[in-house]
């Protein structure tokens, strides 16, 4: 994946995080309060936005360090994390399909792996 694509995906995910946050705070708030899922929805939006910013950082880093291929893999893990972690929580909040909570940790694992790969991208003597 190219630097430009990472930056575009970060921009789209960042915009969606704002849209979902605003939609949840206004249009969905009564439903989310009624179902007891407001905190869950806020967690989904928070992690979505944090990792959109992380993708933005990775886009800049891949431009500065094109030889560090682990940065691209890290970006893929953040994308997967947003889709699986935040996505499953969004659907859970709106549908009350509770089994989706079982796949949410896989998204959390993707986030962790993304951060670990970012760390190892800059290890001593590491060129990948």
Short mmCIF file of the C-alpha atoms (twelve columns), coordinates in Angstrom:
data_MODEL
# 
_entry.id   MODEL 
# 
loop_
_atom_site.group_PDB 
_atom_site.id 
_atom_site.type_symbol 
_atom_site.label_atom_id 
_atom_site.label_alt_id 
_atom_site.label_comp_id 
_atom_site.label_asym_id 
_atom_site.label_seq_id 
_atom_site.Cartn_x 
_atom_site.Cartn_y 
_atom_site.Cartn_z 
_atom_site.pdbx_PDB_model_num 
ATOM 1   C CA . UNK A 1   0.000   0.000   0.000  1 
ATOM 2   C CA . UNK A 2   1.324   3.435   -0.895 1 
ATOM 3   C CA . UNK A 3   1.720   6.409   1.440  1 
ATOM 4   C CA . UNK A 4   -1.005  8.331   -0.367 1 
ATOM 5   C CA . UNK A 5   -3.501  5.489   0.114  1 
ATOM 6   C CA . UNK A 6   -2.748  5.286   3.857  1 
ATOM 7   C CA . UNK A 7   -3.336  9.031   4.171  1 
ATOM 8   C CA . UNK A 8   -6.584  8.819   2.203  1 
ATOM 9   C CA . UNK A 9   -7.857  5.945   4.347  1 
ATOM 10  C CA . UNK A 10  -6.884  7.886   7.487  1 
ATOM 11  C CA . UNK A 11  -8.833  10.898  6.228  1 
ATOM 12  C CA . UNK A 12  -11.924 8.828   5.437  1 
ATOM 13  C CA . UNK A 13  -11.790 6.993   8.762  1 
ATOM 14  C CA . UNK A 14  -11.246 10.281  10.620 1 
ATOM 15  C CA . UNK A 15  -14.256 11.862  8.931  1 
ATOM 16  C CA . UNK A 16  -16.367 8.783   9.675  1 
ATOM 17  C CA . UNK A 17  -15.338 8.869   13.335 1 
ATOM 18  C CA . UNK A 18  -16.610 12.449  13.577 1 
ATOM 19  C CA . UNK A 19  -19.836 11.572  11.728 1 
ATOM 20  C CA . UNK A 20  -20.487 8.491   13.889 1 
ATOM 21  C CA . UNK A 21  -19.676 10.415  17.066 1 
ATOM 22  C CA . UNK A 22  -22.035 13.243  16.165 1 
ATOM 23  C CA . UNK A 23  -24.740 10.838  15.025 1 
ATOM 24  C CA . UNK A 24  -24.420 8.880   18.269 1 
ATOM 25  C CA . UNK A 25  -24.466 11.995  20.427 1 
ATOM 26  C CA . UNK A 26  -27.552 13.429  18.760 1 
ATOM 27  C CA . UNK A 27  -29.741 11.104  16.706 1 
ATOM 28  C CA . UNK A 28  -28.935 7.844   18.493 1 
ATOM 29  C CA . UNK A 29  -28.508 9.040   22.058 1 
ATOM 30  C CA . UNK A 30  -32.051 8.169   23.228 1 
ATOM 31  C CA . UNK A 31  -31.762 4.642   21.775 1 
ATOM 32  C CA . UNK A 32  -28.257 4.139   23.186 1 
ATOM 33  C CA . UNK A 33  -29.354 5.292   26.643 1 
ATOM 34  C CA . UNK A 34  -32.466 3.103   26.526 1 
ATOM 35  C CA . UNK A 35  -30.442 0.014   25.596 1 
ATOM 36  C CA . UNK A 36  -27.580 0.835   27.976 1 
ATOM 37  C CA . UNK A 37  -25.099 0.995   25.095 1 
ATOM 38  C CA . UNK A 38  -24.041 4.664   25.196 1 
ATOM 39  C CA . UNK A 39  -20.687 3.852   26.830 1 
ATOM 40  C CA . UNK A 40  -20.062 1.069   24.314 1 
ATOM 41  C CA . UNK A 41  -20.776 3.395   21.402 1 
ATOM 42  C CA . UNK A 42  -18.471 6.061   22.871 1 
ATOM 43  C CA . UNK A 43  -15.706 3.462   23.239 1 
ATOM 44  C CA . UNK A 44  -16.139 2.478   19.573 1 
ATOM 45  C CA . UNK A 45  -15.902 6.111   18.442 1 
ATOM 46  C CA . UNK A 46  -12.881 6.812   20.660 1 
ATOM 47  C CA . UNK A 47  -10.857 3.860   19.413 1 
ATOM 48  C CA . UNK A 48  -11.962 4.593   15.848 1 
ATOM 49  C CA . UNK A 49  -10.710 8.167   16.099 1 
ATOM 50  C CA . UNK A 50  -7.458  7.356   17.936 1 
ATOM 51  C CA . UNK A 51  -6.498  4.820   15.310 1 
ATOM 52  C CA . UNK A 52  -7.503  7.123   12.451 1 
ATOM 53  C CA . UNK A 53  -4.909  9.519   13.864 1 
ATOM 54  C CA . UNK A 54  -2.431  6.645   14.160 1 
ATOM 55  C CA . UNK A 55  -3.007  5.873   10.470 1 
ATOM 56  C CA . UNK A 56  -2.330  9.511   9.660  1 
ATOM 57  C CA . UNK A 57  0.956   9.239   11.554 1 
ATOM 58  C CA . UNK A 58  1.810   6.020   9.713  1 
ATOM 59  C CA . UNK A 59  1.164   7.730   6.384  1 
ATOM 60  C CA . UNK A 60  3.692   10.413  7.310  1 
ATOM 61  C CA . UNK A 61  6.167   7.830   8.587  1 
ATOM 62  C CA . UNK A 62  5.947   5.704   5.434  1 
ATOM 63  C CA . UNK A 63  6.763   8.832   3.449  1 
ATOM 64  C CA . UNK A 64  9.771   9.599   5.644  1 
ATOM 65  C CA . UNK A 65  10.965  5.981   5.923  1 
ATOM 66  C CA . UNK A 66  9.865   4.118   2.765  1 
ATOM 67  C CA . UNK A 67  12.357  1.329   3.471  1 
ATOM 68  C CA . UNK A 68  10.546  0.339   6.695  1 
ATOM 69  C CA . UNK A 69  8.000   -2.136  5.337  1 
ATOM 70  C CA . UNK A 70  6.622   -3.005  8.773  1 
ATOM 71  C CA . UNK A 71  4.962   0.414   8.810  1 
ATOM 72  C CA . UNK A 72  2.678   -0.720  5.983  1 
ATOM 73  C CA . UNK A 73  1.786   -3.882  7.889  1 
ATOM 74  C CA . UNK A 74  1.130   -1.786  10.973 1 
ATOM 75  C CA . UNK A 75  -1.280  0.345   8.923  1 
ATOM 76  C CA . UNK A 76  -3.123  -2.783  7.775  1 
ATOM 77  C CA . UNK A 77  -3.521  -3.900  11.386 1 
ATOM 78  C CA . UNK A 78  -4.923  -0.485  12.389 1 
ATOM 79  C CA . UNK A 79  -7.388  -0.644  9.481  1 
ATOM 80  C CA . UNK A 80  -8.441  -4.151  10.533 1 
ATOM 81  C CA . UNK A 81  -8.740  -3.006  14.134 1 
ATOM 82  C CA . UNK A 82  -11.018 -0.110  13.250 1 
ATOM 83  C CA . UNK A 83  -13.218 -2.327  11.098 1 
ATOM 84  C CA . UNK A 84  -13.396 -5.238  13.543 1 
ATOM 85  C CA . UNK A 85  -13.226 -3.537  16.961 1 
ATOM 86  C CA . UNK A 86  -15.173 -0.354  16.342 1 
ATOM 87  C CA . UNK A 87  -17.300 -1.879  13.590 1 
ATOM 88  C CA . UNK A 88  -18.472 -4.765  15.760 1 
ATOM 89  C CA . UNK A 89  -19.300 -2.376  18.605 1 
ATOM 90  C CA . UNK A 90  -21.262 -0.079  16.290 1 
ATOM 91  C CA . UNK A 91  -23.297 -2.995  14.976 1 
ATOM 92  C CA . UNK A 92  -23.751 -4.382  18.494 1 
ATOM 93  C CA . UNK A 93  -25.107 -1.032  19.709 1 
ATOM 94  C CA . UNK A 94  -27.524 -0.661  16.827 1 
ATOM 95  C CA . UNK A 95  -28.697 -4.249  16.446 1 
ATOM 96  C CA . UNK A 96  -28.377 -5.763  19.923 1 
ATOM 97  C CA . UNK A 97  -26.768 -8.816  18.281 1 
ATOM 98  C CA . UNK A 98  -24.737 -9.718  21.349 1 
ATOM 99  C CA . UNK A 99  -22.549 -12.436 19.773 1 
ATOM 100 C CA . UNK A 100 -20.680 -9.629  17.996 1 
ATOM 101 C CA . UNK A 101 -19.038 -8.911  21.322 1 
ATOM 102 C CA . UNK A 102 -17.109 -12.139 20.836 1 
ATOM 103 C CA . UNK A 103 -15.229 -10.814 17.789 1 
ATOM 104 C CA . UNK A 104 -14.474 -7.375  19.255 1 
ATOM 105 C CA . UNK A 105 -11.294 -8.631  21.015 1 
ATOM 106 C CA . UNK A 106 -9.896  -9.669  17.620 1 
ATOM 107 C CA . UNK A 107 -10.029 -6.010  16.634 1 
ATOM 108 C CA . UNK A 108 -8.281  -5.124  19.887 1 
ATOM 109 C CA . UNK A 109 -5.595  -7.660  19.067 1 
ATOM 110 C CA . UNK A 110 -5.181  -6.057  15.629 1 
ATOM 111 C CA . UNK A 111 -4.675  -2.671  17.306 1 
ATOM 112 C CA . UNK A 112 -2.037  -4.142  19.632 1 
ATOM 113 C CA . UNK A 113 -0.208  -5.821  16.748 1 
ATOM 114 C CA . UNK A 114 -0.241  -2.542  14.825 1 
ATOM 115 C CA . UNK A 115 1.422   -0.744  17.720 1 
ATOM 116 C CA . UNK A 116 3.947   -3.565  18.242 1 
ATOM 117 C CA . UNK A 117 4.913   -3.472  14.555 1 
ATOM 118 C CA . UNK A 118 5.284   0.298   14.756 1 
ATOM 119 C CA . UNK A 119 7.631   -0.177  17.719 1 
ATOM 120 C CA . UNK A 120 9.723   -2.805  15.928 1 
ATOM 121 C CA . UNK A 121 9.904   -0.683  12.771 1 
ATOM 122 C CA . UNK A 122 12.344  1.526   14.608 1 
ATOM 123 C CA . UNK A 123 14.349  -1.058  16.542 1 
ATOM 124 C CA . UNK A 124 18.126  -0.879  16.580 1 
ATOM 125 C CA . UNK A 125 19.542  -1.816  13.180 1 
ATOM 126 C CA . UNK A 126 16.085  -2.521  11.756 1 
ATOM 127 C CA . UNK A 127 15.658  -1.701  8.082  1 
ATOM 128 C CA . UNK A 128 12.256  -3.361  7.553  1 
# 
